[in-house]
PDB file of C-alpha atoms in Angstrom:
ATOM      1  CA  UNK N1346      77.924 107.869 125.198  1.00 51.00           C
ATOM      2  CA  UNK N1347      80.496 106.295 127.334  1.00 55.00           C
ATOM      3  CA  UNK N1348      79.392 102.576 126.354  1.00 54.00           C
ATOM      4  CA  UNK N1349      79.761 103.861 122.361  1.00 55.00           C
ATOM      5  CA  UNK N1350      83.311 105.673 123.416  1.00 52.00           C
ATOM      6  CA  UNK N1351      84.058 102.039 125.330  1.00 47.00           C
ATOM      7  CA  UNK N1352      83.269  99.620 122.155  1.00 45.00           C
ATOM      8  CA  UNK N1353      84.936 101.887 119.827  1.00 50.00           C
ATOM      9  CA  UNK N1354      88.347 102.129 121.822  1.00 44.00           C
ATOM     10  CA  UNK N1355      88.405  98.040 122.437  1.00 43.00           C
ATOM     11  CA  UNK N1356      87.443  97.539 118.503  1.00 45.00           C
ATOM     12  CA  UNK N1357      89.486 100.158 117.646  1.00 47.00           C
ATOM     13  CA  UNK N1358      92.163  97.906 119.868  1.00 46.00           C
ATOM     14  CA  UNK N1359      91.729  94.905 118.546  1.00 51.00           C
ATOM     15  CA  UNK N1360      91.927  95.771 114.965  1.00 48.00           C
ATOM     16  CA  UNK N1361      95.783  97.510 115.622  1.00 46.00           C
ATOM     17  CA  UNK N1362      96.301  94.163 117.468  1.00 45.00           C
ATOM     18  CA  UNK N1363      95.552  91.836 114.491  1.00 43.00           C
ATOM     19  CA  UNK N1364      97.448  93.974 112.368  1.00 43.00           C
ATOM     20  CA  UNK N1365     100.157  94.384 113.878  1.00 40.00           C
ATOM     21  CA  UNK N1366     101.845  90.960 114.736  1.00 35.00           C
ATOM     22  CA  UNK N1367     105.612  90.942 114.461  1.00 32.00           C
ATOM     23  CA  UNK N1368     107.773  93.909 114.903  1.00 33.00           C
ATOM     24  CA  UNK N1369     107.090  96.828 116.908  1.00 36.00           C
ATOM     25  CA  UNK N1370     108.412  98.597 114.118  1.00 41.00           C
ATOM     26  CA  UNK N1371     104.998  98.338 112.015  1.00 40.00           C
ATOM     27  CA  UNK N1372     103.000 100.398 114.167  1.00 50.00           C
ATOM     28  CA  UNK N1373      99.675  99.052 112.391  1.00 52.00           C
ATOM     29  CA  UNK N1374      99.817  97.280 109.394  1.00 52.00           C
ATOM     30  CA  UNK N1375     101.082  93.652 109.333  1.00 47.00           C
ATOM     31  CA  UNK N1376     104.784  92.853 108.257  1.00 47.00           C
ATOM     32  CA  UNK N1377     105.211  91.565 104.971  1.00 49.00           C
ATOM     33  CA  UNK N1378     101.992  92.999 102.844  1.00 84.00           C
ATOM     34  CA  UNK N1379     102.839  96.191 103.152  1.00 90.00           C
ATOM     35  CA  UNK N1380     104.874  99.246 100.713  1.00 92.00           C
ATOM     36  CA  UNK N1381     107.680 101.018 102.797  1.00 93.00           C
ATOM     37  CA  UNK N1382     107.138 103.857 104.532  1.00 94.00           C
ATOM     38  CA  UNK N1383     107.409 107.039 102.556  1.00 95.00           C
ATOM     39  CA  UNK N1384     108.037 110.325 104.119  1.00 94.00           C
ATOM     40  CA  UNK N1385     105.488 112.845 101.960  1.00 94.00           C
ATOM     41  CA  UNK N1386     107.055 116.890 102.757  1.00 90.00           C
ATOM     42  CA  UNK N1387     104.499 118.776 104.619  1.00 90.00           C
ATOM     43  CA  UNK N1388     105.606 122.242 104.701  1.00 85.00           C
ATOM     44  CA  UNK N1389     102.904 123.947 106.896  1.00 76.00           C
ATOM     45  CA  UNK N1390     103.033 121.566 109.344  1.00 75.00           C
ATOM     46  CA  UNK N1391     105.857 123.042 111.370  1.00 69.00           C
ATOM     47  CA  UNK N1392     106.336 120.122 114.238  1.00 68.00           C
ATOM     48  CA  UNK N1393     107.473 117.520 111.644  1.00 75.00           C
ATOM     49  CA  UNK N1394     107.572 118.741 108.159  1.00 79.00           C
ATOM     50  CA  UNK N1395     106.771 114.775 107.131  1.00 89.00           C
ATOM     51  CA  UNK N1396     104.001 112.491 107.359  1.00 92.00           C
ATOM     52  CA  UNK N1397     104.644 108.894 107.086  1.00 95.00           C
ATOM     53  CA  UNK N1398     102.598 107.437 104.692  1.00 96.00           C
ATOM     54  CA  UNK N1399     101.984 103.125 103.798  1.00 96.00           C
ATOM     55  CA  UNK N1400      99.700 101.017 101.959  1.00 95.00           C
ATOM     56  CA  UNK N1401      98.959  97.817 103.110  1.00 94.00           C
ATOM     57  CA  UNK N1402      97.236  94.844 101.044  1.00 92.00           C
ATOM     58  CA  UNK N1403      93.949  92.875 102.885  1.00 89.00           C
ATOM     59  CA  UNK N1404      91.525  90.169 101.941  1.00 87.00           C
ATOM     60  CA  UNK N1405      88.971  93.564 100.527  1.00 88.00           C
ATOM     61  CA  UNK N1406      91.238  95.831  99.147  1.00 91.00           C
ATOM     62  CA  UNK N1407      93.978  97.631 101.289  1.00 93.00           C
ATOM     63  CA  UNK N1408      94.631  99.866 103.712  1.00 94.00           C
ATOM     64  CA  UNK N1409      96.202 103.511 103.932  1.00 95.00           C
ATOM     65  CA  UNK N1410      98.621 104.492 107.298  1.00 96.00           C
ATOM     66  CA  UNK N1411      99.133 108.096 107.765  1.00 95.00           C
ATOM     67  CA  UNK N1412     101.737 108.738 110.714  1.00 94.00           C
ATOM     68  CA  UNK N1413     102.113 112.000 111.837  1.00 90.00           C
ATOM     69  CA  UNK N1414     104.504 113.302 114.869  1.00 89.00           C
ATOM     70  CA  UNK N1415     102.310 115.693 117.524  1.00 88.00           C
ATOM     71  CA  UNK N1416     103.020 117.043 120.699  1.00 83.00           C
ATOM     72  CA  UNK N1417      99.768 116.296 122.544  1.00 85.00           C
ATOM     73  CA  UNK N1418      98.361 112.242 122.673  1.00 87.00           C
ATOM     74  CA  UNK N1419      95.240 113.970 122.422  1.00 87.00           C
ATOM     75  CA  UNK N1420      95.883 114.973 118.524  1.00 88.00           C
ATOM     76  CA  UNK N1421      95.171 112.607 116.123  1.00 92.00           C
ATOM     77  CA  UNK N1422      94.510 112.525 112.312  1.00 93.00           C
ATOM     78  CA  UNK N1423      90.688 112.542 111.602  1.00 94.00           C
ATOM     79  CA  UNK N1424      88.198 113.360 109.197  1.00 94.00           C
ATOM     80  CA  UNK N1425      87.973 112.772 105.580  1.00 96.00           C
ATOM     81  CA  UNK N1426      91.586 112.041 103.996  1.00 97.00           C
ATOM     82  CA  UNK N1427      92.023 113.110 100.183  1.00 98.00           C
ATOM     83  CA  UNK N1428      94.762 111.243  97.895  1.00 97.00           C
ATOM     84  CA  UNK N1429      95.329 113.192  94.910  1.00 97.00           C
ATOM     85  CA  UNK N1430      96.588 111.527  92.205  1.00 97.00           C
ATOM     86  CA  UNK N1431      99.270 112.063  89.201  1.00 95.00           C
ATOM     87  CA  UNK N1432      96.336 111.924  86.767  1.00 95.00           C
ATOM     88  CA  UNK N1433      94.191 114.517  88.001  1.00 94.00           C
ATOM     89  CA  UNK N1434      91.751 112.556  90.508  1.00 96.00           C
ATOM     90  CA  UNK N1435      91.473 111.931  93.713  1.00 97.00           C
ATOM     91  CA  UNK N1436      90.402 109.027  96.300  1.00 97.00           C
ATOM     92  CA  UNK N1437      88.102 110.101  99.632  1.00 97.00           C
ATOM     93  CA  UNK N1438      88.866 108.008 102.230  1.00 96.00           C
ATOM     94  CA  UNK N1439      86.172 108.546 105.350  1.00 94.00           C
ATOM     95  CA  UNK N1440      87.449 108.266 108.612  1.00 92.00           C
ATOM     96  CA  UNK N1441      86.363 105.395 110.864  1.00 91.00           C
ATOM     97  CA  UNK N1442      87.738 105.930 113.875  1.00 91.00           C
ATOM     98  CA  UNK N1443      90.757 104.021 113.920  1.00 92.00           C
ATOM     99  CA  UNK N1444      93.254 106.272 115.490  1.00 92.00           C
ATOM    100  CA  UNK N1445      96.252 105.297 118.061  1.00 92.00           C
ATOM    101  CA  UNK N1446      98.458 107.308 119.643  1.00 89.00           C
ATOM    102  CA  UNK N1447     102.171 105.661 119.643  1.00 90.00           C
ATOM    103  CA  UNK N1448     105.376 107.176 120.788  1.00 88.00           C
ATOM    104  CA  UNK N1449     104.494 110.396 120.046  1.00 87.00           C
ATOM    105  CA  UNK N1450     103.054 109.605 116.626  1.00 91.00           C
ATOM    106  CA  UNK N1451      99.330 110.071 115.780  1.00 91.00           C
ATOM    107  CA  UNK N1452      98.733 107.189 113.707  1.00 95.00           C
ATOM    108  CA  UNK N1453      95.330 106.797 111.744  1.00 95.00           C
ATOM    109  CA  UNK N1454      94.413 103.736 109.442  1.00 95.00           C
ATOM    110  CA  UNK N1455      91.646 104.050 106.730  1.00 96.00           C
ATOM    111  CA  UNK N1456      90.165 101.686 104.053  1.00 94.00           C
ATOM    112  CA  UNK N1457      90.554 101.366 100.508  1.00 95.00           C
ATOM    113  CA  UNK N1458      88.402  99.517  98.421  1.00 95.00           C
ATOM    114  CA  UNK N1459      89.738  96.749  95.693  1.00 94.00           C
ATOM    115  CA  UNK N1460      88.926  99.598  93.127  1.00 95.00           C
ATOM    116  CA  UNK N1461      90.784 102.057  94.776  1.00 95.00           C
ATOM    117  CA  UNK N1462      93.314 100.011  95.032  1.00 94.00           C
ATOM    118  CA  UNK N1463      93.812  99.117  91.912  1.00 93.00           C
ATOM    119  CA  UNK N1464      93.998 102.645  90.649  1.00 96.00           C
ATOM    120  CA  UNK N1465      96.779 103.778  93.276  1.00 95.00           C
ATOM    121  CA  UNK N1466      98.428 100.745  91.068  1.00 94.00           C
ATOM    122  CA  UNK N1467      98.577 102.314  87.890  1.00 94.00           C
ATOM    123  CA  UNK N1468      98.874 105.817  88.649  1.00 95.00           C
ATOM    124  CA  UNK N1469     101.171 107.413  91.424  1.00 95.00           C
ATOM    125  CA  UNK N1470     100.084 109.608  94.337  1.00 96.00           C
ATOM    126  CA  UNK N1471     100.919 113.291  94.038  1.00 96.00           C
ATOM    127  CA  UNK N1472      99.976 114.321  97.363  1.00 96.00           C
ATOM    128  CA  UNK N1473      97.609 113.699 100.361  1.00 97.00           C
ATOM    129  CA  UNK N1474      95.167 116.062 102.374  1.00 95.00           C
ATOM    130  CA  UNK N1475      94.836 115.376 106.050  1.00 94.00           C
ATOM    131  CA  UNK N1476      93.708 116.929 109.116  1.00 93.00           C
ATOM    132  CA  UNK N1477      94.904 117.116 112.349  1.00 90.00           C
ATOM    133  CA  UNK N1478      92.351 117.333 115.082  1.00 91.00           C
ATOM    134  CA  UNK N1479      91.869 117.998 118.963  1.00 86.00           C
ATOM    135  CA  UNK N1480      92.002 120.815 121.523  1.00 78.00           C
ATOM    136  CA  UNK N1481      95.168 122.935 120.729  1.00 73.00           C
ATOM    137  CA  UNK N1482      97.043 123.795 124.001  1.00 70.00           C
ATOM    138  CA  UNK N1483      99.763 126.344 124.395  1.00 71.00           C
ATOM    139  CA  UNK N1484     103.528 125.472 123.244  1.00 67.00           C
ATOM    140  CA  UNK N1485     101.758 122.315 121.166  1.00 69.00           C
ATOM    141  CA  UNK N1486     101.673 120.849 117.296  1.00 71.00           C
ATOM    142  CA  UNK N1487      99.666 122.501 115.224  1.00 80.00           C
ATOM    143  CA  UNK N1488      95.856 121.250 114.824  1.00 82.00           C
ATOM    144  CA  UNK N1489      93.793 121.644 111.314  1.00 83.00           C
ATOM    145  CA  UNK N1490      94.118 121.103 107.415  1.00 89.00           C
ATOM    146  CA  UNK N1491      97.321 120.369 106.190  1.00 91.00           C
ATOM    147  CA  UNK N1492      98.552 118.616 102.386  1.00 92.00           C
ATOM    148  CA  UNK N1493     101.740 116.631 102.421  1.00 93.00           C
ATOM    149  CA  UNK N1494     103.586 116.064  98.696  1.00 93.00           C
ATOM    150  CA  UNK N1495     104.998 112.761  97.479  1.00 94.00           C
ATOM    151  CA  UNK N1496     108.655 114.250  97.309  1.00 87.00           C
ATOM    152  CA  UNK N1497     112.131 113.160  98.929  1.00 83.00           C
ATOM    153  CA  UNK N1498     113.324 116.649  99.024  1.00 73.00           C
ATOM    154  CA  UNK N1499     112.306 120.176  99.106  1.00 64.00           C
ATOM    155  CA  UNK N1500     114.294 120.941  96.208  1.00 61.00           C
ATOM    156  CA  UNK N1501     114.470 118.849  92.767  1.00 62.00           C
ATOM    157  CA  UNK N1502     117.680 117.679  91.500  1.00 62.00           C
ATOM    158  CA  UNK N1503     119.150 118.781  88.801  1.00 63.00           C
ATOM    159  CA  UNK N1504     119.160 115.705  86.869  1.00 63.00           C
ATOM    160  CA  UNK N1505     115.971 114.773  85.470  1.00 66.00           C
ATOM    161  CA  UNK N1506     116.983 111.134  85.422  1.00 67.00           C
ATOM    162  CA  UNK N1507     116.262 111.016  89.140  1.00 68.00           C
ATOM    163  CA  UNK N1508     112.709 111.083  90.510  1.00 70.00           C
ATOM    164  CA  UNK N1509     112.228 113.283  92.844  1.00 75.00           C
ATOM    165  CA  UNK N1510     109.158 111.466  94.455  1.00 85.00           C
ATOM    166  CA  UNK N1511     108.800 107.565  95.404  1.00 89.00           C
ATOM    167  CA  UNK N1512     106.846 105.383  93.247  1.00 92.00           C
ATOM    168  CA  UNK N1513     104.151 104.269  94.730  1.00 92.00           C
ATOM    169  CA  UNK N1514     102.347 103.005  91.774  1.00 93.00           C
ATOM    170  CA  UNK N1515     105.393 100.414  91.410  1.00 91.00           C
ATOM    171  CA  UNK N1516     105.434  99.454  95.048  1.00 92.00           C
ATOM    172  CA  UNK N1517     101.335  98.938  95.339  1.00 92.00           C
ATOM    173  CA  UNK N1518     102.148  96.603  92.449  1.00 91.00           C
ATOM    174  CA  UNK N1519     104.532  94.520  94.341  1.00 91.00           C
ATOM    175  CA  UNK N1520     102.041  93.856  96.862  1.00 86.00           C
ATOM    176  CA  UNK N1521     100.171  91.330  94.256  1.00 77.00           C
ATOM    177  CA  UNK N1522     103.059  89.722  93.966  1.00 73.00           C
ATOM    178  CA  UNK N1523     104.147  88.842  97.761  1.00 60.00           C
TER     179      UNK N1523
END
């Protein structure tokens, strides 16, 4: 078990290594491919009340960053990751281990597939479902199921004119085009 726990931590190593290669800053995905960060409202996660959310573009498809502030290195964000969308469907996105625990951030990368993608291009992402795992302590961040919204602020403006949420969608695009 130790030899499995061993290989997974220096992959798991490697992989933030290659992807991050300029700026601190990145924490995981490589400068330049990549959408901004957006900062999704999470209400019942009391520590933060945001995760940090990016897409990145690779040679296979892309890749999804969740960020998430905890109290404990020993969280991280695990499991299966749902990304509803603004038409009614969602993406699964399996975890594969590639977690990293960086100034006080859990920080979690999973895959997307060329087809998944492309639909997070043409239709924006309403919110995310994420889970926060490890051995809860006393005085610590919060550990289980927890859905963060695509929304700049808790309340919408009163002019309808302004979007309330980022645009993804329009971002993802601009990958193609970098």
């Amino acid at each position: 078990m130790n030899k499995k726990r061993f290989l997974s931590l220096l992959l798991f190593i490697g992989i933030f290594q290659s992807y991050s290669q300029t700026s601190p800053e990145t924490k995981g995905i490589a400068s330049g491919r990549h959408t901004q960060k957006w900062e999704f409202i999470c209400e019942a996660y009391v520590y933060s009340r945001n995760l940090e959310v990016r897409i990145a573009k690779t040679d296979k498809g892309g890749t999804l960053e969740l960020s998430e502030a905890v109290s404990n290195p020993e969280l991280y964000i695990g499991g299966t990751v749902y990304i509803y969308l603004e038409d009614n469907t969602f993406i699964v996105c399996t975890d594969k281990g590639l977690h990293q625990n960086l100034d006080g951030n859990a920080i979690s990368l999973y895959t997307l597939s060329q087809t998944e993608l492309n639909r997070l291009k043409n239709t924006a992402i309403k919110s995310i479902r994420f889970t926060i795992k490890g051995i809860r302590g006393r005085f610590q961040s919060q550990v289980g199921n927890f859905t963060a919204v695509n929304k700049k602020q808790y309340f919408d403006v009163y002019d309808k004119r302004i979007r309330n949420s980022f645009e993804t969608e329009i971002e993802i695009k601009q990958l193609e085009t970098n």
